[in-house]
């Protein structure tokens, strides 16, 4: 990981005594490492140890003028390509989940746009407490990654889950996160989420897409060094680090936003569930129920939305831009995906069988099949959406190599 910039945030648990080993492992791998500590972390490991091993000054205080003068905390948060929190106490997890920023470390964690890799360490009962588990679930949902904790004898005398992962395992996970910048120079435009098609000022036609798949792809492309634009329908998900997000609501807005980004785009990935139809007209005022007699049917005229993927496919030369579409099918998966591939002039279709448990909308997992124009078909097992994103971008890199 030569020259990769890693910030290690240390909080106050006995496992902090292993952090010098983590810093050494990261340095051996070529990273530039800076450390920040909470006041209680200083009870377990001396700042001087981390300073000596990292070769960089260690930040311990938000308000200490000299420290803030050397490199202010926002600059430090911006500097990091990856932030590792090790050990992460139950208190830190709670603060991070609630967005509290009352000391240097919690402020850095809120300010940084870099991915977070968290190595919890605590007593087994604290780890298993519903509050801690709820905080972990919240953080996972926001894209925070965890390494450990492991099971075994704990420093407090208890036995069970709560040991911090070994420094070598944390460093290996960091390496996986930073990855090689294999997509440097590419401009990847990803559509994600569902669109909302208004009927009147309060009602919309929407769908159940969460945006998780598209967001995972955007995060993974950024991790691989691409410039990434995420054109997103309404979503509560956090914008992944290093990604420029353009918010849209309707299919027509999504189309305009995509076209505005297209001249620079070298890889287009359509993961959005764009509404195929929209109300032909949007009522200026709320449609009142009194406008219908009892038992009378309300007729809403729908018109077709433009097919963004097909438009981009038609506008893209094979050498210039790779075009990837998704296909949600409930029967004849590969044949239907192949038809879509040809009709929309794609270089790859990611087909998912929505009748399979664990695949498709809203979940954290997906089971997809890659369908390529040359006739190749690769069926992947049920994977997390992050893993699907990794496999997809690997395949895009292979396609890119073949084309060039
Ligand atoms: N898509 C798009 N714009 C639309 C509709 C779909 O860009 N208006 C993209 C989706 O993002 C996805 C792919 O097209 O990548 C597949 O869309 P899908 O709705 O499954 O296919 P359709 O061609 O609409 O066919 P059908 O719904 O009949 O299966």
Coordinates of C-alpha atoms and ligand atoms in Angstrom, one line a residue:
X1 CA 0.0 0.0 0.0
X2 CA 2.7 2.5 -0.9
X3 CA 2.0 6.1 0.1
X4 CA -1.6 5.4 1.1
X5 CA -2.8 7.7 3.8
X6 CA -4.2 6.0 6.8
X7 CA -5.5 7.6 10.0
X8 CA -5.5 5.4 13.0
X9 CA -8.0 6.6 15.7
X10 CA -7.3 5.1 19.1
X11 CA -10.0 5.0 21.8
X12 CA -9.7 3.9 25.4
X13 CA -9.6 0.2 25.8
X14 CA -7.0 -2.3 27.0
X15 CA -6.5 -3.5 23.4
X16 CA -4.9 -0.1 22.7
X17 CA -1.7 -1.8 23.7
X18 CA -1.8 -3.7 20.4
X19 CA -2.0 -0.5 18.3
X20 CA 1.8 0.0 18.0
X21 CA 1.8 -3.4 16.3
X22 CA -0.9 -2.2 13.9
X23 CA 1.0 1.0 13.1
X24 CA 4.1 -1.0 12.4
X25 CA 2.2 -3.4 10.1
X26 CA 0.7 -0.5 8.1
X27 CA 4.1 1.2 7.8
X28 CA 5.7 -2.1 6.7
X29 CA 3.0 -2.2 3.9
X30 CA 4.2 1.3 2.8
X31 CA 1.4 3.4 4.2
X32 CA 1.8 6.9 5.7
X33 CA 0.2 6.6 9.1
X34 CA -1.1 9.3 11.4
X35 CA -2.6 8.7 14.8
X36 CA -5.3 10.5 16.8
X37 CA -6.2 9.4 20.3
X38 CA -8.8 10.0 22.9
X39 CA -7.8 11.1 26.4
X40 CA -8.6 7.6 27.8
X41 CA -6.6 5.9 25.0
X42 CA -3.6 7.7 26.5
X43 CA -4.1 5.6 29.7
X44 CA -3.3 2.5 27.7
X45 CA -0.6 3.5 25.2
X46 CA 1.7 6.5 25.3
X47 CA 1.4 9.0 22.4
X48 CA 5.2 8.9 22.2
X49 CA 5.2 5.2 21.2
X50 CA 2.8 5.9 18.3
X51 CA 4.7 9.0 17.3
X52 CA 8.0 7.1 17.2
X53 CA 6.5 4.2 15.2
X54 CA 4.5 6.3 12.8
X55 CA 7.1 9.0 12.3
X56 CA 4.4 11.6 12.5
X57 CA 3.2 13.8 15.4
X58 CA 0.2 12.3 17.2
X59 CA -3.0 14.3 17.8
X60 CA -4.6 14.0 21.2
X61 CA -6.5 17.2 21.7
X62 CA -9.1 19.2 19.7
X63 CA -8.3 22.5 21.4
X64 CA -4.6 22.4 22.0
X65 CA -3.4 25.3 19.9
X66 CA 0.0 23.9 18.9
X67 CA -1.4 20.6 17.7
X68 CA -4.2 22.4 15.8
X69 CA -1.7 24.7 14.3
X70 CA 0.4 21.9 12.9
X71 CA -2.5 20.2 11.1
X72 CA -6.0 21.2 11.9
X73 CA -8.5 18.5 12.6
X74 CA -10.5 19.1 9.4
X75 CA -7.4 18.9 7.3
X76 CA -6.5 15.6 9.1
X77 CA -10.0 14.3 8.4
X78 CA -9.7 15.3 4.7
X79 CA -6.1 13.9 4.4
X80 CA -7.1 10.3 5.2
X81 CA -7.9 7.8 2.5
X82 CA -8.9 5.3 5.2
X83 CA -9.7 5.7 8.9
X84 CA -9.1 2.8 11.2
X85 CA -10.7 2.9 14.6
X86 CA -8.8 0.5 16.8
X87 CA -9.8 -0.3 19.4
X88 CA -13.3 1.0 19.2
X89 CA -15.0 1.1 22.6
X90 CA -18.8 0.7 23.1
X91 CA -18.8 4.4 23.9
X92 CA -17.2 5.3 20.6
X93 CA -19.7 3.1 18.7
X94 CA -22.6 4.9 20.4
X95 CA -21.2 8.3 19.7
X96 CA -20.5 7.5 16.1
X97 CA -24.0 6.0 15.6
X98 CA -25.6 9.1 17.1
X99 CA -23.3 11.6 15.4
X100 CA -21.8 13.1 18.5
X101 CA -18.6 15.1 18.2
X102 CA -17.4 16.1 21.7
X103 CA -13.7 15.3 21.4
X104 CA -10.9 15.0 18.7
X105 CA -11.6 11.4 17.6
X106 CA -15.4 11.7 17.4
X107 CA -15.1 15.0 15.5
X108 CA -12.6 13.5 13.1
X109 CA -14.9 10.5 12.5
X110 CA -17.8 12.8 11.7
X111 CA -15.8 15.1 9.5
X112 CA -14.0 12.5 7.3
X113 CA -15.4 11.3 4.0
X114 CA -12.9 8.4 4.0
X115 CA -14.2 4.9 4.5
X116 CA -14.2 3.7 8.2
X117 CA -12.8 0.4 9.3
X118 CA -13.7 -0.3 12.9
X119 CA -12.1 -2.9 15.2
X120 CA -14.3 -3.1 18.3
X121 CA -12.9 -4.4 21.6
X122 CA -14.9 -4.6 24.8
X123 CA -16.3 -6.9 27.4
X124 CA -18.5 -9.7 25.9
X125 CA -21.7 -8.4 27.7
X126 CA -21.1 -4.9 26.5
X127 CA -20.7 -6.2 23.0
X128 CA -23.8 -8.3 23.2
X129 CA -25.9 -5.5 24.8
X130 CA -28.8 -4.6 22.5
X131 CA -27.8 -0.9 22.5
X132 CA -24.3 -1.8 21.2
X133 CA -25.7 -4.3 18.6
X134 CA -28.2 -1.6 17.4
X135 CA -25.4 0.9 17.1
X136 CA -23.3 -1.6 15.1
X137 CA -26.3 -2.4 12.8
X138 CA -26.8 1.4 12.2
X139 CA -23.2 1.9 11.4
X140 CA -23.1 -1.1 9.0
X141 CA -26.2 0.3 7.3
X142 CA -24.3 3.5 6.7
X143 CA -21.4 1.6 5.1
X144 CA -19.0 1.4 8.1
X145 CA -16.9 -1.8 7.9
X146 CA -16.1 -3.9 10.9
X147 CA -13.2 -6.3 11.5
X148 CA -13.7 -8.5 14.6
X149 CA -14.3 -8.6 17.4
X150 CA -13.0 -12.2 18.0
X151 CA -13.9 -14.7 20.6
X152 CA -11.6 -15.8 23.3
X153 CA -10.4 -15.0 26.8
X154 CA -10.9 -11.2 27.5
X155 CA -8.6 -9.0 29.6
X156 CA -11.6 -8.4 32.0
X157 CA -11.6 -12.1 33.0
X158 CA -14.7 -13.0 30.9
X159 CA -14.6 -15.3 27.9
X160 CA -16.4 -14.7 24.6
X161 CA -16.8 -12.2 21.8
X162 CA -15.0 -8.9 22.4
X163 CA -11.3 -9.3 21.7
X164 CA -9.9 -6.8 19.2
X165 CA -8.9 -8.4 15.9
X166 CA -5.2 -9.0 15.6
X167 CA -3.2 -6.1 14.2
X168 CA -2.1 -8.2 11.1
X169 CA -5.8 -9.0 10.4
X170 CA -6.7 -5.3 10.7
X171 CA -3.9 -4.3 8.4
X172 CA -4.9 -7.0 5.8
X173 CA -8.5 -5.7 5.9
X174 CA -7.1 -2.1 5.4
X175 CA -5.2 -3.4 2.4
X176 CA -8.4 -4.9 0.9
X177 CA -10.1 -1.6 1.5
X178 CA -7.5 0.6 -0.1
X179 CA -7.0 -1.7 -3.0
X180 CA -5.0 -0.8 -6.1
X181 CA -6.3 2.2 -8.2
X182 CA -7.2 -0.1 -11.1
X183 CA -9.9 2.3 -12.4
X184 CA -7.8 5.4 -12.3
X185 CA -8.6 7.7 -15.3
X186 CA -12.1 6.2 -15.7
X187 CA -15.2 8.4 -15.2
X188 CA -17.9 6.1 -13.9
X189 CA -21.5 7.3 -13.9
X190 CA -23.9 5.2 -11.8
X191 CA -27.7 5.5 -11.6
X192 CA -29.2 4.3 -8.3
X193 CA -32.4 4.0 -6.3
X194 CA -35.9 4.3 -7.5
X195 CA -37.5 7.3 -9.2
X196 CA -40.7 9.0 -7.9
X197 CA -43.3 10.1 -10.4
X198 CA -45.6 12.8 -9.1
X199 CA -49.4 12.5 -9.6
X200 CA -50.3 15.7 -7.6
X201 CA -48.4 17.8 -5.0
X202 CA -48.6 15.0 -2.4
X203 CA -48.9 11.7 -4.2
X204 CA -46.2 9.9 -6.2
X205 CA -45.7 6.6 -8.0
X206 CA -42.7 5.0 -6.5
X207 CA -41.0 1.6 -6.2
X208 CA -39.2 -0.5 -3.6
X209 CA -35.6 0.1 -4.7
X210 CA -33.4 1.1 -1.8
X211 CA -30.4 2.2 -3.9
X212 CA -28.1 -0.1 -2.0
X213 CA -26.8 -1.9 -5.1
X214 CA -26.0 1.3 -7.0
X215 CA -24.4 2.9 -3.9
X216 CA -22.2 -0.1 -3.3
X217 CA -21.1 0.0 -7.0
X218 CA -20.3 3.8 -6.7
X219 CA -18.3 3.2 -3.5
X220 CA -16.3 0.3 -5.0
X221 CA -15.5 2.3 -8.2
X222 CA -14.3 5.2 -6.1
X223 CA -12.2 2.8 -4.0
X224 CA -10.6 1.7 -7.3
X225 CA -9.6 5.2 -8.1
X226 CA -12.3 6.2 -10.6
X227 CA -14.0 9.6 -10.7
X228 CA -17.5 8.6 -9.8
X229 CA -20.8 10.4 -10.3
X230 CA -23.8 8.9 -8.6
X231 CA -27.1 10.0 -10.0
X232 CA -29.5 9.0 -7.3
X233 CA -33.2 8.8 -6.8
X234 CA -34.5 9.7 -3.3
X235 CA -32.5 7.7 -0.8
X236 CA -31.6 7.8 2.9
X237 CA -28.2 6.2 2.2
X238 CA -25.0 8.2 2.9
X239 CA -23.0 9.3 -0.1
X240 CA -19.9 7.0 -0.3
X241 CA -16.5 8.6 0.1
X242 CA -15.0 10.1 -3.0
X243 CA -18.3 10.1 -4.9
X244 CA -20.1 13.1 -6.3
X245 CA -23.8 12.6 -5.9
X246 CA -26.4 14.3 -8.0
X247 CA -29.9 14.0 -6.5
X248 CA -32.9 13.6 -8.7
X249 CA -36.5 12.7 -8.2
X250 CA -38.2 11.7 -11.5
X251 CA -37.1 9.6 -14.4
X252 CA -37.0 12.7 -16.6
X253 CA -34.7 14.4 -14.1
X254 CA -32.5 11.3 -14.0
X255 CA -32.2 11.3 -17.7
X256 CA -31.2 15.0 -17.8
X257 CA -28.6 14.5 -15.1
X258 CA -27.1 11.5 -16.9
X259 CA -27.0 13.3 -20.2
X260 CA -25.2 16.3 -18.4
X261 CA -22.5 13.9 -17.3
X262 CA -22.2 11.8 -20.4
X263 CA -19.5 13.7 -22.4
X264 CA -16.8 12.7 -19.9
X265 CA -18.3 9.3 -18.9
X266 CA -16.2 6.2 -19.8
X267 CA -18.3 3.6 -17.9
X268 CA -22.1 3.9 -17.5
X269 CA -23.8 1.6 -15.0
X270 CA -27.6 1.7 -14.8
X271 CA -28.5 0.3 -11.4
X272 CA -31.6 2.5 -10.9
X273 CA -35.1 1.2 -10.9
X274 CA -36.5 3.9 -13.2
X275 CA -40.2 4.0 -13.3
X276 CA -41.2 2.8 -16.8
X277 CA -44.3 5.0 -16.7
X278 CA -45.3 8.4 -15.3
X279 CA -48.6 10.1 -15.0
X280 CA -49.3 12.0 -18.2
X281 CA -50.0 15.1 -16.2
X282 CA -49.2 16.3 -12.8
X283 CA -52.3 17.8 -11.1
X284 CA -51.5 21.3 -9.9
X285 CA -53.6 20.8 -6.7
X286 CA -54.2 17.8 -4.6
X287 CA -56.8 15.5 -6.1
X288 CA -59.7 15.5 -3.7
X289 CA -61.5 12.3 -3.0
X290 CA -64.8 14.2 -3.3
X291 CA -64.1 14.5 -7.0
X292 CA -65.1 10.9 -7.3
X293 CA -68.6 9.6 -6.6
X294 CA -68.8 6.5 -4.4
X295 CA -67.8 3.4 -6.3
X296 CA -66.6 5.4 -9.3
X297 CA -63.1 4.5 -10.5
X298 CA -60.3 7.0 -10.8
X299 CA -58.5 6.8 -14.2
X300 CA -54.9 7.9 -14.3
X301 CA -53.3 8.1 -17.7
X302 CA -49.7 7.0 -17.8
X303 CA -47.1 7.6 -20.4
X304 CA -43.8 5.9 -20.9
X305 CA -40.6 7.3 -19.4
X306 CA -37.5 7.4 -21.7
X307 CA -35.3 4.4 -21.3
X308 CA -32.1 6.0 -20.1
X309 CA -29.9 2.9 -20.5
X310 CA -31.1 2.4 -24.1
X311 CA -30.4 6.0 -24.9
X312 CA -26.9 5.8 -23.5
X313 CA -26.3 2.4 -25.2
X314 CA -27.3 4.0 -28.5
X315 CA -25.1 7.0 -28.0
X316 CA -22.0 5.0 -27.0
X317 CA -19.3 3.7 -29.2
X318 CA -17.8 0.5 -28.0
X319 CA -14.2 1.8 -27.7
X320 CA -15.2 4.9 -25.9
X321 CA -17.6 3.8 -23.2
X322 CA -18.7 0.6 -21.5
X323 CA -22.4 0.4 -20.8
X324 CA -23.7 -1.9 -18.1
X325 CA -27.4 -2.5 -17.4
X326 CA -29.4 -4.5 -14.8
X327 CA -32.3 -6.8 -15.5
X328 CA -34.7 -7.9 -12.8
X329 CA -36.4 -11.0 -14.1
X330 CA -38.7 -13.6 -12.6
X331 CA -38.5 -16.2 -15.5
X332 CA -36.1 -17.2 -18.3
X333 CA -33.4 -15.1 -16.7
X334 CA -30.5 -15.5 -19.2
X335 CA -32.7 -15.4 -22.3
X336 CA -34.5 -12.3 -21.1
X337 CA -31.2 -10.6 -20.1
X338 CA -29.7 -11.4 -23.5
X339 CA -32.6 -9.8 -25.2
X340 CA -32.2 -6.7 -23.0
X341 CA -28.5 -6.7 -23.8
X342 CA -29.1 -6.5 -27.5
X343 CA -32.0 -4.1 -27.4
X344 CA -30.3 -1.6 -25.1
X345 CA -26.8 -2.1 -26.8
X346 CA -25.1 -3.0 -23.5
X347 CA -21.6 -4.5 -23.0
X348 CA -22.8 -6.4 -19.9
X349 CA -26.1 -7.1 -18.2
X350 CA -26.3 -7.9 -14.5
X351 CA -29.4 -10.1 -14.3
X352 CA -31.1 -10.9 -11.0
X353 CA -33.7 -13.5 -10.4
X354 CA -36.2 -11.6 -8.2
X355 CA -38.0 -14.8 -7.4
X356 CA -34.9 -16.0 -5.4
X357 CA -34.8 -15.4 -1.7
X358 CA -32.2 -12.9 -0.7
X359 CA -31.9 -11.3 -4.2
X360 CA -33.1 -8.0 -5.4
X361 CA -34.8 -5.1 -3.7
X362 CA -34.0 -3.6 -0.4
X363 CA -31.9 -6.4 1.1
X364 CA -28.2 -6.4 1.8
X365 CA -27.5 -9.4 -0.5
X366 CA -28.0 -10.2 -4.1
X367 CA -27.7 -13.2 -6.4
X368 CA -26.8 -12.1 -9.9
X369 CA -25.7 -13.6 -13.3
X370 CA -23.4 -11.7 -15.6
X371 CA -24.6 -12.0 -19.2
X372 CA -22.0 -10.8 -21.8
X373 CA -22.5 -10.2 -25.6
X374 CA -19.9 -12.9 -26.5
X375 CA -22.3 -15.4 -25.1
X376 CA -20.5 -15.9 -21.8
X377 CA -22.7 -16.3 -18.7
X378 CA -21.4 -16.3 -15.1
X379 CA -23.7 -17.1 -12.3
X380 CA -22.6 -15.8 -8.9
X381 CA -23.7 -17.2 -5.6
X382 CA -25.7 -15.2 -3.0
X383 CA -23.3 -12.4 -2.0
X384 CA -23.4 -9.2 -0.1
X385 CA -24.1 -6.2 -2.4
X386 CA -20.6 -5.0 -1.7
X387 CA -19.2 -8.3 -2.9
X388 CA -21.4 -8.1 -6.0
X389 CA -20.0 -4.6 -6.7
X390 CA -16.5 -5.9 -6.4
X391 CA -17.1 -8.8 -8.8
X392 CA -18.9 -6.4 -11.2
X393 CA -16.0 -4.0 -11.3
X394 CA -13.5 -6.8 -11.7
X395 CA -15.4 -7.8 -14.8
X396 CA -15.6 -4.3 -16.1
X397 CA -11.8 -4.0 -15.7
X398 CA -11.4 -7.3 -17.7
X399 CA -13.8 -5.9 -20.4
X400 CA -11.8 -2.7 -20.5
X401 CA -8.5 -4.6 -21.0
X402 CA -10.0 -6.7 -23.8
X403 CA -11.3 -3.6 -25.6
X404 CA -8.1 -1.6 -25.3
Ligands
LIG1 N1 -33.6 1.5 -17.2 C1 -33.4 2.9 -17.6 N2 -34.4 3.7 -17.8 C2 -35.7 3.3 -17.8 C3 -35.9 1.9 -17.5 C4 -34.9 1.1 -17.2 O1 -32.2 3.3 -17.6 N3 -36.7 4.1 -18.1 C5 -32.5 0.6 -17.0 C6 -32.4 0.1 -15.6 O2 -31.6 1.0 -14.8 C7 -31.8 -1.2 -15.8 C8 -32.3 -1.7 -17.1 O3 -32.7 -0.5 -17.8 O4 -30.4 -1.2 -15.9 C9 -33.4 -2.7 -17.1 O5 -34.6 -2.2 -16.8 P1 -36.0 -3.1 -16.8 O6 -37.0 -2.2 -16.2 O7 -35.7 -4.3 -16.0 O8 -36.2 -3.5 -18.2 P2 -37.2 -3.0 -19.3 O9 -36.4 -2.8 -20.5 O10 -38.0 -1.9 -18.8 O11 -38.1 -4.3 -19.6 P3 -39.2 -4.9 -18.7 O12 -39.6 -4.0 -17.6 O13 -40.3 -5.1 -19.7 O14 -38.6 -6.2 -18.2

